[in-house]
Amino acid sequence: QDLEDTVGVAAATLKAPVRHALGNHDYDVAPGERDGVIKKLGLASGHYSWQRRGWRFIMLNGCAVSLFGHEPGTPGHDEALGVFNEAQGKLERWNGGLGAPQREWLAAELAAARKAGERVILFCHWPVFPDNKHNLWDTPEVLQIVDAHRDIVAAWMNGHNHAGNYGEAD
């Protein structure tokens, strides 16, 4: 039994819902299979939200603008390559970004959470704080949105930095 089957069986036995935060390792697939990753995980989109007991949980997709999340020669890959090249060596190939459409969606989700009187926890494979080489490509734009809603955002939960890291913002 391969690892994928083992993980699938283990996840199926959980009594809690399973939520996926897409990361760069999810795209370690055979050429031509990148476009199917989101669907294979049972997701309609790589970013989504859900509410429970006065909380809104927002899952972000930092693979949306990335070199590994799209097949070479596709519009998504070309967009990521443009962002990467424009940064002139300041970005890491294993990172990615949300991109403008998802940032607009995030701002709308946060506004809806405020209107509903909800607190928010954000999830993303990539960190945005403290400043680090593992952070999202579009960290400044994402932090601007989050900072505008800091009264309702309780936490940003992430992985990606294998050595670990922690930050607390005022």
Short mmCIF file of N, CA and C in Angstrom, two decimals:
data_model
loop_
_atom_site.label_atom_id
_atom_site.label_comp_id
_atom_site.label_asym_id
_atom_site.label_seq_id
_atom_site.Cartn_x
_atom_site.Cartn_y
_atom_site.Cartn_z
N GLN A 1 0.85 -1.18 0.00
CA GLN A 1 0.00 0.00 0.00
C GLN A 1 0.89 1.24 0.00
N ASP A 2 0.65 2.16 -0.92
CA ASP A 2 1.50 3.34 -0.98
C ASP A 2 1.05 4.40 0.03
N LEU A 3 1.89 5.41 0.20
CA LEU A 3 1.64 6.44 1.20
C LEU A 3 0.31 7.15 0.96
N GLU A 4 0.01 7.45 -0.30
CA GLU A 4 -1.25 8.14 -0.61
C GLU A 4 -2.45 7.34 -0.12
N ASP A 5 -2.44 6.04 -0.35
CA ASP A 5 -3.53 5.19 0.13
C ASP A 5 -3.59 5.17 1.64
N THR A 6 -2.44 5.10 2.29
CA THR A 6 -2.38 5.07 3.76
C THR A 6 -2.94 6.36 4.33
N VAL A 7 -2.54 7.50 3.79
CA VAL A 7 -3.04 8.79 4.27
C VAL A 7 -4.54 8.87 4.04
N GLY A 8 -5.00 8.45 2.87
CA GLY A 8 -6.43 8.48 2.57
C GLY A 8 -7.23 7.63 3.54
N VAL A 9 -6.75 6.45 3.87
CA VAL A 9 -7.44 5.56 4.81
C VAL A 9 -7.46 6.19 6.21
N ALA A 10 -6.31 6.73 6.63
CA ALA A 10 -6.24 7.36 7.95
C ALA A 10 -7.17 8.56 8.03
N ALA A 11 -7.19 9.40 7.00
CA ALA A 11 -8.06 10.58 7.00
C ALA A 11 -9.53 10.18 7.02
N ALA A 12 -9.87 9.10 6.35
CA ALA A 12 -11.26 8.65 6.31
C ALA A 12 -11.76 8.19 7.68
N THR A 13 -10.87 7.81 8.58
CA THR A 13 -11.28 7.34 9.91
C THR A 13 -11.43 8.47 10.92
N LEU A 14 -10.99 9.67 10.57
CA LEU A 14 -11.10 10.79 11.51
C LEU A 14 -12.54 11.19 11.72
N LYS A 15 -12.84 11.63 12.91
CA LYS A 15 -14.19 12.08 13.23
C LYS A 15 -14.34 13.59 12.97
N ALA A 16 -13.24 14.26 12.72
CA ALA A 16 -13.25 15.70 12.43
C ALA A 16 -13.08 15.90 10.93
N PRO A 17 -13.56 17.02 10.41
CA PRO A 17 -13.36 17.29 8.98
C PRO A 17 -11.87 17.48 8.67
N VAL A 18 -11.47 17.06 7.48
CA VAL A 18 -10.10 17.24 7.02
C VAL A 18 -10.08 18.45 6.10
N ARG A 19 -9.16 19.37 6.35
CA ARG A 19 -9.01 20.57 5.53
C ARG A 19 -7.61 20.56 4.93
N HIS A 20 -7.50 20.89 3.68
CA HIS A 20 -6.20 20.87 2.99
C HIS A 20 -5.69 22.29 2.77
N ALA A 21 -4.43 22.52 3.13
CA ALA A 21 -3.72 23.75 2.79
C ALA A 21 -2.68 23.36 1.76
N LEU A 22 -2.89 23.75 0.54
CA LEU A 22 -1.98 23.37 -0.54
C LEU A 22 -0.60 23.98 -0.34
N GLY A 23 0.43 23.16 -0.57
CA GLY A 23 1.80 23.61 -0.47
C GLY A 23 2.63 23.11 -1.63
N ASN A 24 3.87 23.53 -1.67
CA ASN A 24 4.73 23.18 -2.80
C ASN A 24 4.92 21.68 -2.95
N HIS A 25 4.96 20.92 -1.88
CA HIS A 25 5.18 19.47 -1.99
C HIS A 25 3.97 18.74 -2.57
N ASP A 26 2.80 19.36 -2.52
CA ASP A 26 1.62 18.75 -3.13
C ASP A 26 1.76 18.67 -4.65
N TYR A 27 2.65 19.46 -5.19
CA TYR A 27 2.84 19.51 -6.64
C TYR A 27 4.04 18.70 -7.11
N ASP A 28 4.58 17.87 -6.23
CA ASP A 28 5.63 16.93 -6.63
C ASP A 28 4.96 15.75 -7.30
N VAL A 29 4.44 15.99 -8.48
CA VAL A 29 3.69 14.98 -9.24
C VAL A 29 4.31 14.84 -10.63
N ALA A 30 3.89 13.85 -11.34
CA ALA A 30 4.40 13.61 -12.69
C ALA A 30 4.01 14.78 -13.61
N PRO A 31 4.85 15.05 -14.60
CA PRO A 31 4.51 16.10 -15.58
C PRO A 31 3.11 15.85 -16.16
N GLY A 32 2.36 16.92 -16.29
CA GLY A 32 1.02 16.83 -16.83
C GLY A 32 -0.06 16.61 -15.78
N GLU A 33 0.32 16.39 -14.52
CA GLU A 33 -0.66 16.13 -13.47
C GLU A 33 -0.89 17.30 -12.52
N ARG A 34 -0.19 18.40 -12.72
CA ARG A 34 -0.33 19.54 -11.80
C ARG A 34 -1.74 20.11 -11.78
N ASP A 35 -2.38 20.16 -12.92
CA ASP A 35 -3.72 20.73 -12.98
C ASP A 35 -4.75 19.91 -12.21
N GLY A 36 -4.44 18.66 -11.91
CA GLY A 36 -5.39 17.80 -11.21
C GLY A 36 -5.21 17.73 -9.71
N VAL A 37 -4.22 18.41 -9.16
CA VAL A 37 -3.93 18.31 -7.73
C VAL A 37 -5.12 18.76 -6.87
N ILE A 38 -5.68 19.91 -7.17
CA ILE A 38 -6.79 20.44 -6.36
C ILE A 38 -7.97 19.48 -6.39
N LYS A 39 -8.32 19.00 -7.56
CA LYS A 39 -9.45 18.07 -7.69
C LYS A 39 -9.17 16.76 -6.96
N LYS A 40 -7.94 16.27 -7.06
CA LYS A 40 -7.60 15.00 -6.41
C LYS A 40 -7.76 15.09 -4.89
N LEU A 41 -7.56 16.27 -4.34
CA LEU A 41 -7.74 16.47 -2.91
C LEU A 41 -9.21 16.71 -2.54
N GLY A 42 -10.09 16.68 -3.53
CA GLY A 42 -11.51 16.84 -3.28
C GLY A 42 -11.94 18.28 -3.10
N LEU A 43 -11.14 19.21 -3.61
CA LEU A 43 -11.44 20.64 -3.46
C LEU A 43 -11.99 21.22 -4.75
N ALA A 44 -12.88 22.18 -4.61
CA ALA A 44 -13.36 22.92 -5.77
C ALA A 44 -12.38 24.03 -6.12
N SER A 45 -11.67 24.51 -5.11
CA SER A 45 -10.72 25.60 -5.27
C SER A 45 -9.61 25.41 -4.24
N GLY A 46 -8.47 25.99 -4.47
CA GLY A 46 -7.38 25.91 -3.50
C GLY A 46 -7.56 26.84 -2.33
N HIS A 47 -8.46 27.81 -2.44
CA HIS A 47 -8.76 28.71 -1.32
C HIS A 47 -10.25 28.63 -1.03
N TYR A 48 -10.58 28.67 0.26
CA TYR A 48 -11.97 28.51 0.68
C TYR A 48 -12.10 28.93 2.14
N SER A 49 -13.32 29.03 2.62
CA SER A 49 -13.54 29.39 4.02
C SER A 49 -14.71 28.60 4.57
N TRP A 50 -14.79 28.58 5.89
CA TRP A 50 -15.93 27.98 6.58
C TRP A 50 -16.11 28.70 7.90
N GLN A 51 -17.31 28.63 8.43
CA GLN A 51 -17.64 29.30 9.68
C GLN A 51 -18.08 28.28 10.73
N ARG A 52 -17.76 28.62 11.98
CA ARG A 52 -18.21 27.78 13.09
C ARG A 52 -18.15 28.58 14.38
N ARG A 53 -19.30 28.68 15.05
CA ARG A 53 -19.41 29.27 16.39
C ARG A 53 -18.74 30.64 16.52
N GLY A 54 -19.05 31.54 15.60
CA GLY A 54 -18.53 32.90 15.68
C GLY A 54 -17.13 33.08 15.12
N TRP A 55 -16.63 32.05 14.48
CA TRP A 55 -15.31 32.11 13.86
C TRP A 55 -15.41 31.84 12.37
N ARG A 56 -14.57 32.53 11.62
CA ARG A 56 -14.42 32.25 10.19
C ARG A 56 -12.98 31.76 9.99
N PHE A 57 -12.86 30.63 9.37
CA PHE A 57 -11.56 30.04 9.07
C PHE A 57 -11.33 30.19 7.57
N ILE A 58 -10.20 30.78 7.22
CA ILE A 58 -9.92 31.07 5.81
C ILE A 58 -8.65 30.32 5.39
N MET A 59 -8.81 29.45 4.40
CA MET A 59 -7.70 28.68 3.85
C MET A 59 -7.23 29.37 2.57
N LEU A 60 -5.97 29.73 2.53
CA LEU A 60 -5.41 30.43 1.38
C LEU A 60 -4.52 29.50 0.55
N ASN A 61 -4.41 29.81 -0.72
CA ASN A 61 -3.64 28.98 -1.65
C ASN A 61 -2.43 29.76 -2.16
N GLY A 62 -1.29 29.55 -1.52
CA GLY A 62 -0.06 30.21 -1.95
C GLY A 62 0.57 29.60 -3.19
N CYS A 63 -0.07 28.60 -3.76
CA CYS A 63 0.40 27.99 -5.00
C CYS A 63 -0.24 28.65 -6.21
N ALA A 64 -1.17 29.55 -5.99
CA ALA A 64 -1.91 30.16 -7.09
C ALA A 64 -0.98 30.83 -8.09
N VAL A 65 0.02 31.53 -7.59
CA VAL A 65 1.03 32.15 -8.45
C VAL A 65 2.36 31.50 -8.05
N SER A 66 2.72 30.45 -8.77
CA SER A 66 3.95 29.73 -8.45
C SER A 66 4.49 29.03 -9.69
N LEU A 67 5.76 28.75 -9.64
CA LEU A 67 6.40 28.07 -10.76
C LEU A 67 6.09 26.58 -10.77
N PHE A 68 5.79 26.01 -9.62
CA PHE A 68 5.55 24.57 -9.50
C PHE A 68 4.07 24.21 -9.58
N GLY A 69 3.18 25.17 -9.41
CA GLY A 69 1.74 24.89 -9.37
C GLY A 69 1.07 24.87 -10.73
N HIS A 70 1.82 25.10 -11.77
CA HIS A 70 1.27 25.15 -13.13
C HIS A 70 2.26 24.49 -14.09
N GLU A 71 1.74 23.89 -15.10
CA GLU A 71 2.60 23.27 -16.11
C GLU A 71 3.34 24.35 -16.90
N PRO A 72 4.62 24.14 -17.22
CA PRO A 72 5.35 25.10 -18.05
C PRO A 72 4.60 25.35 -19.36
N GLY A 73 4.60 26.63 -19.77
CA GLY A 73 3.95 27.01 -21.01
C GLY A 73 2.48 27.38 -20.85
N THR A 74 1.93 27.25 -19.64
CA THR A 74 0.54 27.64 -19.41
C THR A 74 0.49 29.09 -18.92
N PRO A 75 -0.67 29.74 -19.03
CA PRO A 75 -0.76 31.12 -18.55
C PRO A 75 -0.38 31.27 -17.07
N GLY A 76 -0.75 30.32 -16.22
CA GLY A 76 -0.40 30.39 -14.80
C GLY A 76 1.10 30.35 -14.57
N HIS A 77 1.78 29.48 -15.31
CA HIS A 77 3.24 29.38 -15.19
C HIS A 77 3.90 30.64 -15.73
N ASP A 78 3.38 31.14 -16.86
CA ASP A 78 3.95 32.35 -17.46
C ASP A 78 3.80 33.55 -16.51
N GLU A 79 2.65 33.66 -15.83
CA GLU A 79 2.44 34.73 -14.85
C GLU A 79 3.46 34.63 -13.72
N ALA A 80 3.61 33.43 -13.18
CA ALA A 80 4.55 33.22 -12.07
C ALA A 80 5.99 33.51 -12.51
N LEU A 81 6.34 33.10 -13.71
CA LEU A 81 7.69 33.34 -14.22
C LEU A 81 7.95 34.84 -14.35
N GLY A 82 6.93 35.59 -14.78
CA GLY A 82 7.06 37.04 -14.86
C GLY A 82 7.29 37.67 -13.50
N VAL A 83 6.53 37.24 -12.50
CA VAL A 83 6.69 37.76 -11.13
C VAL A 83 8.08 37.41 -10.61
N PHE A 84 8.48 36.16 -10.81
CA PHE A 84 9.78 35.68 -10.32
C PHE A 84 10.92 36.46 -10.98
N ASN A 85 10.87 36.61 -12.29
CA ASN A 85 11.95 37.32 -13.00
C ASN A 85 11.99 38.80 -12.66
N GLU A 86 10.83 39.40 -12.48
CA GLU A 86 10.77 40.83 -12.15
C GLU A 86 11.42 41.11 -10.79
N ALA A 87 11.37 40.14 -9.89
CA ALA A 87 11.94 40.31 -8.54
C ALA A 87 13.46 40.25 -8.54
N GLN A 88 14.06 39.89 -9.64
CA GLN A 88 15.51 39.89 -9.83
C GLN A 88 16.28 39.21 -8.69
N GLY A 89 15.93 37.96 -8.44
CA GLY A 89 16.65 37.17 -7.46
C GLY A 89 16.22 37.33 -6.02
N LYS A 90 15.18 38.09 -5.76
CA LYS A 90 14.72 38.31 -4.38
C LYS A 90 13.69 37.28 -3.93
N LEU A 91 13.23 36.42 -4.83
CA LEU A 91 12.22 35.41 -4.49
C LEU A 91 12.83 34.02 -4.60
N GLU A 92 12.28 33.09 -3.83
CA GLU A 92 12.72 31.70 -3.88
C GLU A 92 11.78 30.91 -4.77
N ARG A 93 12.32 29.99 -5.55
CA ARG A 93 11.53 29.19 -6.48
C ARG A 93 10.52 28.29 -5.77
N TRP A 94 10.79 27.91 -4.53
CA TRP A 94 9.90 27.00 -3.81
C TRP A 94 8.75 27.73 -3.11
N ASN A 95 8.70 29.04 -3.23
CA ASN A 95 7.61 29.82 -2.67
C ASN A 95 6.61 30.16 -3.76
N GLY A 96 5.53 30.76 -3.39
CA GLY A 96 4.52 31.20 -4.33
C GLY A 96 3.74 32.36 -3.73
N GLY A 97 2.68 32.73 -4.40
CA GLY A 97 1.88 33.85 -3.93
C GLY A 97 0.40 33.60 -4.15
N LEU A 98 -0.41 34.46 -3.54
CA LEU A 98 -1.86 34.37 -3.69
C LEU A 98 -2.31 34.92 -5.03
N GLY A 99 -1.72 36.02 -5.45
CA GLY A 99 -2.16 36.70 -6.67
C GLY A 99 -3.31 37.64 -6.38
N ALA A 100 -3.52 38.58 -7.29
CA ALA A 100 -4.53 39.63 -7.11
C ALA A 100 -5.96 39.10 -6.93
N PRO A 101 -6.43 38.15 -7.75
CA PRO A 101 -7.81 37.68 -7.55
C PRO A 101 -8.06 37.08 -6.16
N GLN A 102 -7.11 36.30 -5.67
CA GLN A 102 -7.29 35.69 -4.36
C GLN A 102 -7.15 36.73 -3.24
N ARG A 103 -6.30 37.73 -3.42
CA ARG A 103 -6.20 38.80 -2.42
C ARG A 103 -7.51 39.58 -2.35
N GLU A 104 -8.15 39.81 -3.50
CA GLU A 104 -9.45 40.49 -3.50
C GLU A 104 -10.49 39.63 -2.78
N TRP A 105 -10.46 38.32 -3.02
CA TRP A 105 -11.37 37.39 -2.34
C TRP A 105 -11.12 37.44 -0.83
N LEU A 106 -9.85 37.44 -0.41
CA LEU A 106 -9.50 37.51 1.00
C LEU A 106 -10.06 38.77 1.64
N ALA A 107 -9.89 39.91 0.99
CA ALA A 107 -10.41 41.17 1.52
C ALA A 107 -11.93 41.10 1.68
N ALA A 108 -12.62 40.50 0.71
CA ALA A 108 -14.07 40.36 0.80
C ALA A 108 -14.46 39.41 1.93
N GLU A 109 -13.73 38.32 2.11
CA GLU A 109 -14.00 37.39 3.21
C GLU A 109 -13.82 38.07 4.56
N LEU A 110 -12.78 38.84 4.69
CA LEU A 110 -12.54 39.55 5.95
C LEU A 110 -13.61 40.60 6.22
N ALA A 111 -14.04 41.29 5.18
CA ALA A 111 -15.12 42.26 5.33
C ALA A 111 -16.42 41.57 5.74
N ALA A 112 -16.70 40.41 5.15
CA ALA A 112 -17.89 39.65 5.50
C ALA A 112 -17.81 39.14 6.94
N ALA A 113 -16.62 38.73 7.36
CA ALA A 113 -16.44 38.28 8.74
C ALA A 113 -16.69 39.42 9.72
N ARG A 114 -16.19 40.60 9.40
CA ARG A 114 -16.41 41.77 10.27
C ARG A 114 -17.90 42.07 10.37
N LYS A 115 -18.58 42.07 9.22
CA LYS A 115 -20.02 42.35 9.19
C LYS A 115 -20.81 41.32 10.01
N ALA A 116 -20.36 40.07 9.99
CA ALA A 116 -21.04 39.00 10.73
C ALA A 116 -20.61 38.92 12.20
N GLY A 117 -19.66 39.78 12.60
CA GLY A 117 -19.19 39.76 13.98
C GLY A 117 -18.32 38.55 14.30
N GLU A 118 -17.61 38.04 13.29
CA GLU A 118 -16.79 36.85 13.47
C GLU A 118 -15.32 37.21 13.70
N ARG A 119 -14.63 36.39 14.45
CA ARG A 119 -13.17 36.43 14.55
C ARG A 119 -12.64 35.52 13.44
N VAL A 120 -11.38 35.70 13.05
CA VAL A 120 -10.82 34.99 11.90
C VAL A 120 -9.48 34.34 12.24
N ILE A 121 -9.32 33.13 11.73
CA ILE A 121 -8.01 32.48 11.72
C ILE A 121 -7.70 32.16 10.27
N LEU A 122 -6.51 32.59 9.83
CA LEU A 122 -6.05 32.39 8.45
C LEU A 122 -5.08 31.22 8.42
N PHE A 123 -5.19 30.41 7.37
CA PHE A 123 -4.30 29.27 7.17
C PHE A 123 -3.68 29.38 5.78
N CYS A 124 -2.41 29.10 5.70
CA CYS A 124 -1.71 29.08 4.42
C CYS A 124 -0.45 28.25 4.62
N HIS A 125 -0.02 27.56 3.61
CA HIS A 125 1.22 26.79 3.74
C HIS A 125 2.40 27.71 4.03
N TRP A 126 2.39 28.93 3.46
CA TRP A 126 3.51 29.87 3.59
C TRP A 126 3.27 30.89 4.69
N PRO A 127 4.33 31.29 5.37
CA PRO A 127 4.22 32.38 6.35
C PRO A 127 4.24 33.74 5.65
N VAL A 128 3.87 34.76 6.43
CA VAL A 128 3.98 36.15 5.99
C VAL A 128 4.73 36.99 7.02
N PHE A 129 5.02 36.39 8.17
CA PHE A 129 5.64 37.12 9.27
C PHE A 129 6.34 36.13 10.18
N PRO A 130 7.47 36.48 10.76
CA PRO A 130 8.32 37.64 10.47
C PRO A 130 8.99 37.50 9.10
N ASP A 131 9.62 38.57 8.66
CA ASP A 131 10.27 38.59 7.36
C ASP A 131 11.25 37.41 7.27
N ASN A 132 11.14 36.64 6.19
CA ASN A 132 11.91 35.42 6.07
C ASN A 132 11.93 34.98 4.61
N LYS A 133 12.94 34.24 4.21
CA LYS A 133 13.03 33.79 2.82
C LYS A 133 11.97 32.76 2.46
N HIS A 134 11.23 32.27 3.43
CA HIS A 134 10.18 31.27 3.19
C HIS A 134 8.80 31.91 2.97
N ASN A 135 8.69 33.21 3.07
CA ASN A 135 7.40 33.88 3.02
C ASN A 135 6.79 33.91 1.61
N LEU A 136 5.47 34.12 1.59
CA LEU A 136 4.75 34.30 0.32
C LEU A 136 5.41 35.37 -0.54
N TRP A 137 5.36 35.18 -1.83
CA TRP A 137 5.90 36.17 -2.74
C TRP A 137 5.22 37.53 -2.58
N ASP A 138 3.91 37.52 -2.35
CA ASP A 138 3.17 38.79 -2.24
C ASP A 138 2.85 39.15 -0.79
N THR A 139 3.79 38.86 0.10
CA THR A 139 3.61 39.16 1.52
C THR A 139 3.22 40.61 1.78
N PRO A 140 3.87 41.62 1.21
CA PRO A 140 3.49 43.01 1.53
C PRO A 140 2.02 43.29 1.22
N GLU A 141 1.53 42.83 0.08
CA GLU A 141 0.13 43.06 -0.29
C GLU A 141 -0.82 42.30 0.63
N VAL A 142 -0.46 41.08 0.99
CA VAL A 142 -1.31 40.27 1.88
C VAL A 142 -1.35 40.90 3.27
N LEU A 143 -0.19 41.33 3.78
CA LEU A 143 -0.17 41.95 5.11
C LEU A 143 -0.96 43.25 5.15
N GLN A 144 -0.99 43.97 4.06
CA GLN A 144 -1.77 45.20 4.01
C GLN A 144 -3.26 44.88 4.21
N ILE A 145 -3.73 43.82 3.60
CA ILE A 145 -5.12 43.39 3.75
C ILE A 145 -5.38 42.91 5.18
N VAL A 146 -4.50 42.07 5.68
CA VAL A 146 -4.66 41.53 7.04
C VAL A 146 -4.60 42.65 8.07
N ASP A 147 -3.65 43.57 7.92
CA ASP A 147 -3.52 44.68 8.87
C ASP A 147 -4.78 45.55 8.92
N ALA A 148 -5.46 45.68 7.79
CA ALA A 148 -6.69 46.48 7.75
C ALA A 148 -7.82 45.81 8.54
N HIS A 149 -7.62 44.53 8.87
CA HIS A 149 -8.64 43.76 9.61
C HIS A 149 -8.06 43.16 10.89
N ARG A 150 -7.00 43.75 11.39
CA ARG A 150 -6.30 43.17 12.54
C ARG A 150 -7.17 43.07 13.78
N ASP A 151 -8.25 43.85 13.84
CA ASP A 151 -9.15 43.77 15.00
C ASP A 151 -9.94 42.47 15.04
N ILE A 152 -10.04 41.77 13.91
CA ILE A 152 -10.79 40.51 13.89
C ILE A 152 -9.92 39.30 13.57
N VAL A 153 -8.70 39.53 13.08
CA VAL A 153 -7.80 38.41 12.75
C VAL A 153 -7.05 38.00 14.02
N ALA A 154 -7.29 36.76 14.45
CA ALA A 154 -6.65 36.25 15.67
C ALA A 154 -5.31 35.59 15.39
N ALA A 155 -5.17 34.94 14.22
CA ALA A 155 -3.92 34.21 13.96
C ALA A 155 -3.75 33.90 12.49
N TRP A 156 -2.51 33.70 12.11
CA TRP A 156 -2.11 33.19 10.80
C TRP A 156 -1.34 31.91 11.09
N MET A 157 -1.84 30.79 10.63
CA MET A 157 -1.22 29.48 10.86
C MET A 157 -0.59 29.01 9.55
N ASN A 158 0.66 28.55 9.63
CA ASN A 158 1.34 28.11 8.41
C ASN A 158 2.35 27.02 8.72
N GLY A 159 2.93 26.51 7.66
CA GLY A 159 4.00 25.53 7.75
C GLY A 159 5.16 26.05 6.92
N HIS A 160 5.65 25.25 6.01
CA HIS A 160 6.64 25.54 4.98
C HIS A 160 8.07 25.73 5.50
N ASN A 161 8.27 26.48 6.56
CA ASN A 161 9.61 26.72 7.07
C ASN A 161 9.97 25.50 7.94
N HIS A 162 10.72 24.57 7.38
CA HIS A 162 11.01 23.31 8.04
C HIS A 162 11.77 23.49 9.35
N ALA A 163 12.52 24.56 9.48
CA ALA A 163 13.25 24.82 10.72
C ALA A 163 12.34 25.39 11.80
N GLY A 164 11.15 25.83 11.41
CA GLY A 164 10.23 26.45 12.36
C GLY A 164 10.48 27.94 12.49
N ASN A 165 9.47 28.64 12.95
CA ASN A 165 9.58 30.08 13.17
C ASN A 165 8.30 30.53 13.86
N TYR A 166 8.35 31.66 14.50
CA TYR A 166 7.20 32.20 15.21
C TYR A 166 7.31 33.70 15.24
N GLY A 167 6.19 34.36 15.12
CA GLY A 167 6.20 35.81 15.24
C GLY A 167 4.90 36.28 15.84
N GLU A 168 4.97 37.38 16.54
CA GLU A 168 3.76 37.98 17.12
C GLU A 168 3.77 39.45 16.74
N ALA A 169 2.69 39.89 16.11
CA ALA A 169 2.59 41.28 15.68
C ALA A 169 1.74 42.06 16.67
N ASP A 170 2.11 43.31 16.87
CA ASP A 170 1.33 44.17 17.76
C ASP A 170 0.03 44.57 17.12
#
